[in-house]
Amino acid sequence: MTVNTGVFHAIWSAGLVVKFTLLLLCGASVVSWALIIDKRRQFLQAARANEPFLESFWKATSLDVIFQQVQTNSQSPLARIFKTGYVELQKLATARQNPGSDDKPAGPPLLSGIDNLQRSLNKAIDQEISALEDRLTILATIGSTGPFIGLFGTVWGIMSSFQQIGITGTANLAVVAPGISEALIATAIGLAAAIPAVVFYNHFLTHLKKQELILTTFSSDFLNIAKRNFFRDK
């Protein structure tokens, strides 16, 4: 007796539970690859936009010049952080020069105001990291649950094989092959969905840490520049 054990035939002849499991895993794999492509684009875009901004920042003669330039460079996380710090500096300077401040002498903001600037920069960094980190948990979920969903299909396929053995009273290849095929296919698709998700999740985490370091370093540099030029001791 000829037994058709091809992959597509095995999937077509699988039970409803196994078919649903395979459909779920295929859907998870599609979602995973869509996220991988999108996050890859997002990280590359951020890295490429940061390079020209940093070059312009260190070459500029004043913060006003840089602020005018960042209006057209909204793709750079560093540019957005600079914009946040610049706007906060303007608020501090405006508040300091407010005529309603009777007991405050004119001049640069007092050193205590730098705490406000630092909090604004930290908040901006958190927002940028949150945007880069967005939806990475979906990759982690697919990577951790994919093998177990595949394992469920594996167990169900093996159970089907034993049921067929019980019904027919024999254990030849024609009886057990369909269930075993279902089990192995479920395992393979579960791993195929999980492995790329895990690999790229760890890859993106590494890039996320690098971006966080870059943002934090730039924030410190900006604070040092602001402290030297716009703040004075009490």
PDB file of C-alpha atoms in Angstrom:
ATOM      1  CA  MET A   1       0.000   0.000   0.000  1.00  0.00           C
ATOM      2  CA  THR A   2       1.359   3.409  -0.973  1.00  0.00           C
ATOM      3  CA  VAL A   3       1.453   6.015   1.782  1.00  0.00           C
ATOM      4  CA  ASN A   4       1.530   9.683   0.811  1.00  0.00           C
ATOM      5  CA  THR A   5       3.656  11.427   3.432  1.00  0.00           C
ATOM      6  CA  GLY A   6       4.325  14.688   1.562  1.00  0.00           C
ATOM      7  CA  VAL A   7       4.285  17.855   3.628  1.00  0.00           C
ATOM      8  CA  PHE A   8       1.366  19.497   1.847  1.00  0.00           C
ATOM      9  CA  HIS A   9      -0.632  16.271   1.835  1.00  0.00           C
ATOM     10  CA  ALA A  10       0.035  15.846   5.555  1.00  0.00           C
ATOM     11  CA  ILE A  11      -1.156  19.394   6.262  1.00  0.00           C
ATOM     12  CA  TRP A  12      -4.223  18.985   4.045  1.00  0.00           C
ATOM     13  CA  SER A  13      -5.206  15.719   5.700  1.00  0.00           C
ATOM     14  CA  ALA A  14      -4.484  16.899   9.256  1.00  0.00           C
ATOM     15  CA  GLY A  15      -7.246  17.227  11.817  1.00  0.00           C
ATOM     16  CA  LEU A  16      -8.943  20.512  12.626  1.00  0.00           C
ATOM     17  CA  VAL A  17      -6.960  21.016  15.838  1.00  0.00           C
ATOM     18  CA  VAL A  18      -3.614  20.559  14.113  1.00  0.00           C
ATOM     19  CA  LYS A  19      -4.697  22.755  11.208  1.00  0.00           C
ATOM     20  CA  PHE A  20      -5.705  25.493  13.621  1.00  0.00           C
ATOM     21  CA  THR A  21      -2.358  25.150  15.421  1.00  0.00           C
ATOM     22  CA  LEU A  22      -0.448  25.405  12.140  1.00  0.00           C
ATOM     23  CA  LEU A  23      -2.536  28.397  11.081  1.00  0.00           C
ATOM     24  CA  LEU A  24      -1.796  30.098  14.396  1.00  0.00           C
ATOM     25  CA  LEU A  25       1.921  29.466  14.021  1.00  0.00           C
ATOM     26  CA  CYS A  26       1.960  30.708  10.420  1.00  0.00           C
ATOM     27  CA  GLY A  27       0.139  33.856  11.514  1.00  0.00           C
ATOM     28  CA  ALA A  28       2.647  34.382  14.312  1.00  0.00           C
ATOM     29  CA  SER A  29       5.490  33.941  11.848  1.00  0.00           C
ATOM     30  CA  VAL A  30       4.010  36.545   9.474  1.00  0.00           C
ATOM     31  CA  VAL A  31       3.559  39.005  12.346  1.00  0.00           C
ATOM     32  CA  SER A  32       7.088  38.295  13.522  1.00  0.00           C
ATOM     33  CA  TRP A  33       8.682  38.993  10.140  1.00  0.00           C
ATOM     34  CA  ALA A  34       6.581  42.127   9.649  1.00  0.00           C
ATOM     35  CA  LEU A  35       7.824  43.446  13.008  1.00  0.00           C
ATOM     36  CA  ILE A  36      11.410  42.448  12.238  1.00  0.00           C
ATOM     37  CA  ILE A  37      11.375  44.381   8.963  1.00  0.00           C
ATOM     38  CA  ASP A  38       9.707  47.423  10.527  1.00  0.00           C
ATOM     39  CA  LYS A  39      11.992  47.573  13.592  1.00  0.00           C
ATOM     40  CA  ARG A  40      15.050  47.047  11.410  1.00  0.00           C
ATOM     41  CA  ARG A  41      13.993  50.028   9.312  1.00  0.00           C
ATOM     42  CA  GLN A  42      13.353  52.098  12.447  1.00  0.00           C
ATOM     43  CA  PHE A  43      16.767  51.395  13.988  1.00  0.00           C
ATOM     44  CA  LEU A  44      18.604  52.018  10.705  1.00  0.00           C
ATOM     45  CA  GLN A  45      16.707  55.250  10.167  1.00  0.00           C
ATOM     46  CA  ALA A  46      17.568  56.487  13.658  1.00  0.00           C
ATOM     47  CA  ALA A  47      21.262  55.621  13.277  1.00  0.00           C
ATOM     48  CA  ARG A  48      21.549  57.258   9.861  1.00  0.00           C
ATOM     49  CA  ALA A  49      19.751  60.421  10.991  1.00  0.00           C
ATOM     50  CA  ASN A  50      21.898  60.771  14.123  1.00  0.00           C
ATOM     51  CA  GLU A  51      25.204  60.901  12.249  1.00  0.00           C
ATOM     52  CA  PRO A  52      24.635  64.160  10.299  1.00  0.00           C
ATOM     53  CA  PHE A  53      23.018  65.789  13.323  1.00  0.00           C
ATOM     54  CA  LEU A  54      26.006  65.058  15.560  1.00  0.00           C
ATOM     55  CA  GLU A  55      28.339  66.408  12.894  1.00  0.00           C
ATOM     56  CA  SER A  56      26.298  69.607  12.613  1.00  0.00           C
ATOM     57  CA  PHE A  57      25.994  69.927  16.379  1.00  0.00           C
ATOM     58  CA  TRP A  58      29.715  69.931  17.061  1.00  0.00           C
ATOM     59  CA  LYS A  59      30.453  72.244  14.124  1.00  0.00           C
ATOM     60  CA  ALA A  60      27.765  74.824  14.937  1.00  0.00           C
ATOM     61  CA  THR A  61      28.721  78.119  16.541  1.00  0.00           C
ATOM     62  CA  SER A  62      25.532  78.537  18.573  1.00  0.00           C
ATOM     63  CA  LEU A  63      22.544  76.553  19.813  1.00  0.00           C
ATOM     64  CA  ASP A  64      20.228  78.874  17.861  1.00  0.00           C
ATOM     65  CA  VAL A  65      21.802  77.752  14.597  1.00  0.00           C
ATOM     66  CA  ILE A  66      21.363  74.092  15.541  1.00  0.00           C
ATOM     67  CA  PHE A  67      17.767  74.686  16.542  1.00  0.00           C
ATOM     68  CA  GLN A  68      17.004  76.089  13.103  1.00  0.00           C
ATOM     69  CA  GLN A  69      18.600  73.043  11.499  1.00  0.00           C
ATOM     70  CA  VAL A  70      16.699  70.455  13.558  1.00  0.00           C
ATOM     71  CA  GLN A  71      13.406  71.794  12.247  1.00  0.00           C
ATOM     72  CA  THR A  72      14.141  69.812   9.066  1.00  0.00           C
ATOM     73  CA  ASN A  73      15.752  66.781  10.772  1.00  0.00           C
ATOM     74  CA  SER A  74      12.875  65.308  12.745  1.00  0.00           C
ATOM     75  CA  GLN A  75      13.989  61.717  12.022  1.00  0.00           C
ATOM     76  CA  SER A  76      16.936  61.954  14.414  1.00  0.00           C
ATOM     77  CA  PRO A  77      16.297  60.985  18.058  1.00  0.00           C
ATOM     78  CA  LEU A  78      19.257  63.145  19.063  1.00  0.00           C
ATOM     79  CA  ALA A  79      17.744  66.126  17.238  1.00  0.00           C
ATOM     80  CA  ARG A  80      14.458  65.667  19.116  1.00  0.00           C
ATOM     81  CA  ILE A  81      16.304  65.485  22.439  1.00  0.00           C
ATOM     82  CA  PHE A  82      18.258  68.632  21.573  1.00  0.00           C
ATOM     83  CA  LYS A  83      15.017  70.386  20.651  1.00  0.00           C
ATOM     84  CA  THR A  84      13.543  69.440  24.029  1.00  0.00           C
ATOM     85  CA  GLY A  85      16.596  70.791  25.859  1.00  0.00           C
ATOM     86  CA  TYR A  86      16.687  73.977  23.797  1.00  0.00           C
ATOM     87  CA  VAL A  87      13.000  74.710  24.422  1.00  0.00           C
ATOM     88  CA  GLU A  88      13.491  74.137  28.153  1.00  0.00           C
ATOM     89  CA  LEU A  89      16.466  76.515  28.139  1.00  0.00           C
ATOM     90  CA  GLN A  90      14.306  79.141  26.487  1.00  0.00           C
ATOM     91  CA  LYS A  91      11.633  78.683  29.149  1.00  0.00           C
ATOM     92  CA  LEU A  92      14.208  79.075  31.923  1.00  0.00           C
ATOM     93  CA  ALA A  93      15.663  82.185  30.310  1.00  0.00           C
ATOM     94  CA  THR A  94      12.205  83.690  29.805  1.00  0.00           C
ATOM     95  CA  ALA A  95      11.208  82.999  33.395  1.00  0.00           C
ATOM     96  CA  ARG A  96      14.476  84.501  34.626  1.00  0.00           C
ATOM     97  CA  GLN A  97      13.994  87.694  32.645  1.00  0.00           C
ATOM     98  CA  ASN A  98      10.317  88.044  33.540  1.00  0.00           C
ATOM     99  CA  PRO A  99       9.710  91.539  34.909  1.00  0.00           C
ATOM    100  CA  GLY A 100       7.373  90.069  37.519  1.00  0.00           C
ATOM    101  CA  SER A 101      10.337  88.455  39.265  1.00  0.00           C
ATOM    102  CA  ASP A 102      11.106  91.352  41.617  1.00  0.00           C
ATOM    103  CA  ASP A 103      13.776  89.748  43.784  1.00  0.00           C
ATOM    104  CA  LYS A 104      15.627  87.956  40.985  1.00  0.00           C
ATOM    105  CA  PRO A 105      18.506  89.766  39.302  1.00  0.00           C
ATOM    106  CA  ALA A 106      18.771  89.769  35.538  1.00  0.00           C
ATOM    107  CA  GLY A 107      21.227  87.369  33.986  1.00  0.00           C
ATOM    108  CA  PRO A 108      21.494  83.713  33.148  1.00  0.00           C
ATOM    109  CA  PRO A 109      19.280  81.203  34.987  1.00  0.00           C
ATOM    110  CA  LEU A 110      20.443  80.154  38.432  1.00  0.00           C
ATOM    111  CA  LEU A 111      22.187  76.799  38.716  1.00  0.00           C
ATOM    112  CA  SER A 112      19.154  75.277  40.454  1.00  0.00           C
ATOM    113  CA  GLY A 113      17.277  75.589  37.164  1.00  0.00           C
ATOM    114  CA  ILE A 114      19.513  72.982  35.581  1.00  0.00           C
ATOM    115  CA  ASP A 115      17.522  70.301  37.427  1.00  0.00           C
ATOM    116  CA  ASN A 116      14.515  71.204  35.302  1.00  0.00           C
ATOM    117  CA  LEU A 117      16.618  70.923  32.170  1.00  0.00           C
ATOM    118  CA  GLN A 118      17.962  67.534  33.208  1.00  0.00           C
ATOM    119  CA  ARG A 119      14.479  66.205  33.953  1.00  0.00           C
ATOM    120  CA  SER A 120      13.273  67.375  30.538  1.00  0.00           C
ATOM    121  CA  LEU A 121      16.180  65.640  28.811  1.00  0.00           C
ATOM    122  CA  ASN A 122      15.658  62.445  30.792  1.00  0.00           C
ATOM    123  CA  LYS A 123      11.978  62.443  29.877  1.00  0.00           C
ATOM    124  CA  ALA A 124      12.858  62.915  26.199  1.00  0.00           C
ATOM    125  CA  ILE A 125      15.331  60.021  26.378  1.00  0.00           C
ATOM    126  CA  ASP A 126      12.682  57.790  27.960  1.00  0.00           C
ATOM    127  CA  GLN A 127      10.261  58.659  25.154  1.00  0.00           C
ATOM    128  CA  GLU A 128      12.813  57.855  22.459  1.00  0.00           C
ATOM    129  CA  ILE A 129      13.771  54.545  24.084  1.00  0.00           C
ATOM    130  CA  SER A 130      10.096  53.675  24.506  1.00  0.00           C
ATOM    131  CA  ALA A 131       9.499  54.317  20.794  1.00  0.00           C
ATOM    132  CA  LEU A 132      12.424  52.081  19.808  1.00  0.00           C
ATOM    133  CA  GLU A 133      11.349  49.427  22.308  1.00  0.00           C
ATOM    134  CA  ASP A 134       7.726  49.476  21.134  1.00  0.00           C
ATOM    135  CA  ARG A 135       6.363  46.036  20.109  1.00  0.00           C
ATOM    136  CA  LEU A 136       9.602  44.203  20.885  1.00  0.00           C
ATOM    137  CA  THR A 137       7.647  42.289  23.523  1.00  0.00           C
ATOM    138  CA  ILE A 138       5.597  40.767  20.700  1.00  0.00           C
ATOM    139  CA  LEU A 139       8.777  39.240  19.263  1.00  0.00           C
ATOM    140  CA  ALA A 140       9.706  37.960  22.706  1.00  0.00           C
ATOM    141  CA  THR A 141       6.244  36.429  23.131  1.00  0.00           C
ATOM    142  CA  ILE A 142       6.368  34.688  19.746  1.00  0.00           C
ATOM    143  CA  GLY A 143       9.875  33.443  20.444  1.00  0.00           C
ATOM    144  CA  SER A 144       8.937  31.995  23.830  1.00  0.00           C
ATOM    145  CA  THR A 145       5.505  30.553  23.008  1.00  0.00           C
ATOM    146  CA  GLY A 146       6.084  29.337  19.427  1.00  0.00           C
ATOM    147  CA  PRO A 147       7.846  26.085  20.398  1.00  0.00           C
ATOM    148  CA  PHE A 148       5.172  25.287  23.003  1.00  0.00           C
ATOM    149  CA  ILE A 149       2.347  25.861  20.525  1.00  0.00           C
ATOM    150  CA  GLY A 150       4.208  23.584  18.120  1.00  0.00           C
ATOM    151  CA  LEU A 151       4.626  21.078  20.919  1.00  0.00           C
ATOM    152  CA  PHE A 152       0.873  21.100  21.451  1.00  0.00           C
ATOM    153  CA  GLY A 153       0.409  20.175  17.782  1.00  0.00           C
ATOM    154  CA  THR A 154       3.072  17.492  18.188  1.00  0.00           C
ATOM    155  CA  VAL A 155       1.307  15.911  21.143  1.00  0.00           C
ATOM    156  CA  TRP A 156      -2.044  16.065  19.368  1.00  0.00           C
ATOM    157  CA  GLY A 157      -0.595  14.407  16.264  1.00  0.00           C
ATOM    158  CA  ILE A 158       0.917  11.585  18.313  1.00  0.00           C
ATOM    159  CA  MET A 159      -2.385  11.131  20.129  1.00  0.00           C
ATOM    160  CA  SER A 160      -4.103  10.795  16.751  1.00  0.00           C
ATOM    161  CA  SER A 161      -1.627   8.078  15.774  1.00  0.00           C
ATOM    162  CA  PHE A 162      -2.350   6.105  18.942  1.00  0.00           C
ATOM    163  CA  GLN A 163      -6.074   6.496  18.396  1.00  0.00           C
ATOM    164  CA  GLN A 164      -5.727   5.069  14.891  1.00  0.00           C
ATOM    165  CA  ILE A 165      -3.718   2.170  16.271  1.00  0.00           C
ATOM    166  CA  GLY A 166      -6.488   1.492  18.787  1.00  0.00           C
ATOM    167  CA  ILE A 167      -9.178   1.660  16.117  1.00  0.00           C
ATOM    168  CA  THR A 168      -7.437  -0.529  13.545  1.00  0.00           C
ATOM    169  CA  GLY A 169      -5.634  -2.810  15.967  1.00  0.00           C
ATOM    170  CA  THR A 170      -2.446  -2.567  13.907  1.00  0.00           C
ATOM    171  CA  ALA A 171       0.639  -0.342  14.042  1.00  0.00           C
ATOM    172  CA  ASN A 172       1.805  -0.355  10.424  1.00  0.00           C
ATOM    173  CA  LEU A 173       3.114   2.682   8.604  1.00  0.00           C
ATOM    174  CA  ALA A 174      -0.169   3.475   6.877  1.00  0.00           C
ATOM    175  CA  VAL A 175      -1.837   3.856  10.278  1.00  0.00           C
ATOM    176  CA  VAL A 176       0.748   5.886  12.194  1.00  0.00           C
ATOM    177  CA  ALA A 177       2.314   7.950   9.395  1.00  0.00           C
ATOM    178  CA  PRO A 178      -0.406  10.642   9.114  1.00  0.00           C
ATOM    179  CA  GLY A 179      -0.361  11.445  12.833  1.00  0.00           C
ATOM    180  CA  ILE A 180       3.425  11.392  13.034  1.00  0.00           C
ATOM    181  CA  SER A 181       3.626  13.680  10.011  1.00  0.00           C
ATOM    182  CA  GLU A 182       1.247  16.139  11.675  1.00  0.00           C
ATOM    183  CA  ALA A 183       3.349  16.057  14.831  1.00  0.00           C
ATOM    184  CA  LEU A 184       6.654  16.691  13.067  1.00  0.00           C
ATOM    185  CA  ILE A 185       5.249  19.467  10.883  1.00  0.00           C
ATOM    186  CA  ALA A 186       3.802  21.237  13.922  1.00  0.00           C
ATOM    187  CA  THR A 187       7.188  21.032  15.636  1.00  0.00           C
ATOM    188  CA  ALA A 188       9.025  22.360  12.568  1.00  0.00           C
ATOM    189  CA  ILE A 189       6.681  25.298  12.018  1.00  0.00           C
ATOM    190  CA  GLY A 190       6.760  26.153  15.727  1.00  0.00           C
ATOM    191  CA  LEU A 191      10.548  26.349  15.612  1.00  0.00           C
ATOM    192  CA  ALA A 192      10.478  28.248  12.302  1.00  0.00           C
ATOM    193  CA  ALA A 193       8.269  30.888  13.897  1.00  0.00           C
ATOM    194  CA  ALA A 194      10.198  31.099  17.169  1.00  0.00           C
ATOM    195  CA  ILE A 195      13.856  31.068  16.092  1.00  0.00           C
ATOM    196  CA  PRO A 196      13.858  34.275  13.963  1.00  0.00           C
ATOM    197  CA  ALA A 197      11.812  36.056  16.637  1.00  0.00           C
ATOM    198  CA  VAL A 198      14.328  35.185  19.364  1.00  0.00           C
ATOM    199  CA  VAL A 199      17.375  35.994  17.211  1.00  0.00           C
ATOM    200  CA  PHE A 200      16.115  39.401  16.126  1.00  0.00           C
ATOM    201  CA  TYR A 201      14.715  40.222  19.574  1.00  0.00           C
ATOM    202  CA  ASN A 202      18.207  39.852  21.037  1.00  0.00           C
ATOM    203  CA  HIS A 203      19.653  41.729  18.050  1.00  0.00           C
ATOM    204  CA  PHE A 204      17.317  44.669  18.609  1.00  0.00           C
ATOM    205  CA  LEU A 205      17.974  44.674  22.351  1.00  0.00           C
ATOM    206  CA  THR A 206      21.684  45.102  21.621  1.00  0.00           C
ATOM    207  CA  HIS A 207      20.974  48.041  19.308  1.00  0.00           C
ATOM    208  CA  LEU A 208      18.553  49.478  21.852  1.00  0.00           C
ATOM    209  CA  LYS A 209      21.267  49.544  24.509  1.00  0.00           C
ATOM    210  CA  LYS A 210      23.650  51.238  22.054  1.00  0.00           C
ATOM    211  CA  GLN A 211      21.046  53.870  21.224  1.00  0.00           C
ATOM    212  CA  GLU A 212      20.364  54.455  24.904  1.00  0.00           C
ATOM    213  CA  LEU A 213      24.079  54.987  25.503  1.00  0.00           C
ATOM    214  CA  ILE A 214      24.299  57.434  22.585  1.00  0.00           C
ATOM    215  CA  LEU A 215      21.273  59.390  23.821  1.00  0.00           C
ATOM    216  CA  THR A 216      22.533  59.496  27.401  1.00  0.00           C
ATOM    217  CA  THR A 217      26.010  60.612  26.332  1.00  0.00           C
ATOM    218  CA  PHE A 218      24.583  63.397  24.174  1.00  0.00           C
ATOM    219  CA  SER A 219      22.319  64.498  27.023  1.00  0.00           C
ATOM    220  CA  SER A 220      25.345  64.771  29.323  1.00  0.00           C
ATOM    221  CA  ASP A 221      27.263  66.772  26.719  1.00  0.00           C
ATOM    222  CA  PHE A 222      24.315  69.106  26.229  1.00  0.00           C
ATOM    223  CA  LEU A 223      24.005  69.627  29.984  1.00  0.00           C
ATOM    224  CA  ASN A 224      27.714  70.430  30.253  1.00  0.00           C
ATOM    225  CA  ILE A 225      27.469  72.990  27.452  1.00  0.00           C
ATOM    226  CA  ALA A 226      24.377  74.551  29.005  1.00  0.00           C
ATOM    227  CA  LYS A 227      25.987  74.701  32.434  1.00  0.00           C
ATOM    228  CA  ARG A 228      29.115  76.420  31.118  1.00  0.00           C
ATOM    229  CA  ASN A 229      27.279  78.985  29.021  1.00  0.00           C
ATOM    230  CA  PHE A 230      23.859  79.613  30.516  1.00  0.00           C
ATOM    231  CA  PHE A 231      24.018  78.861  34.232  1.00  0.00           C
ATOM    232  CA  ARG A 232      25.893  80.464  37.078  1.00  0.00           C
ATOM    233  CA  ASP A 233      26.420  79.686  40.725  1.00  0.00           C
ATOM    234  CA  LYS A 234      24.169  81.332  43.292  1.00  0.00           C
TER     235      LYS A 234
END
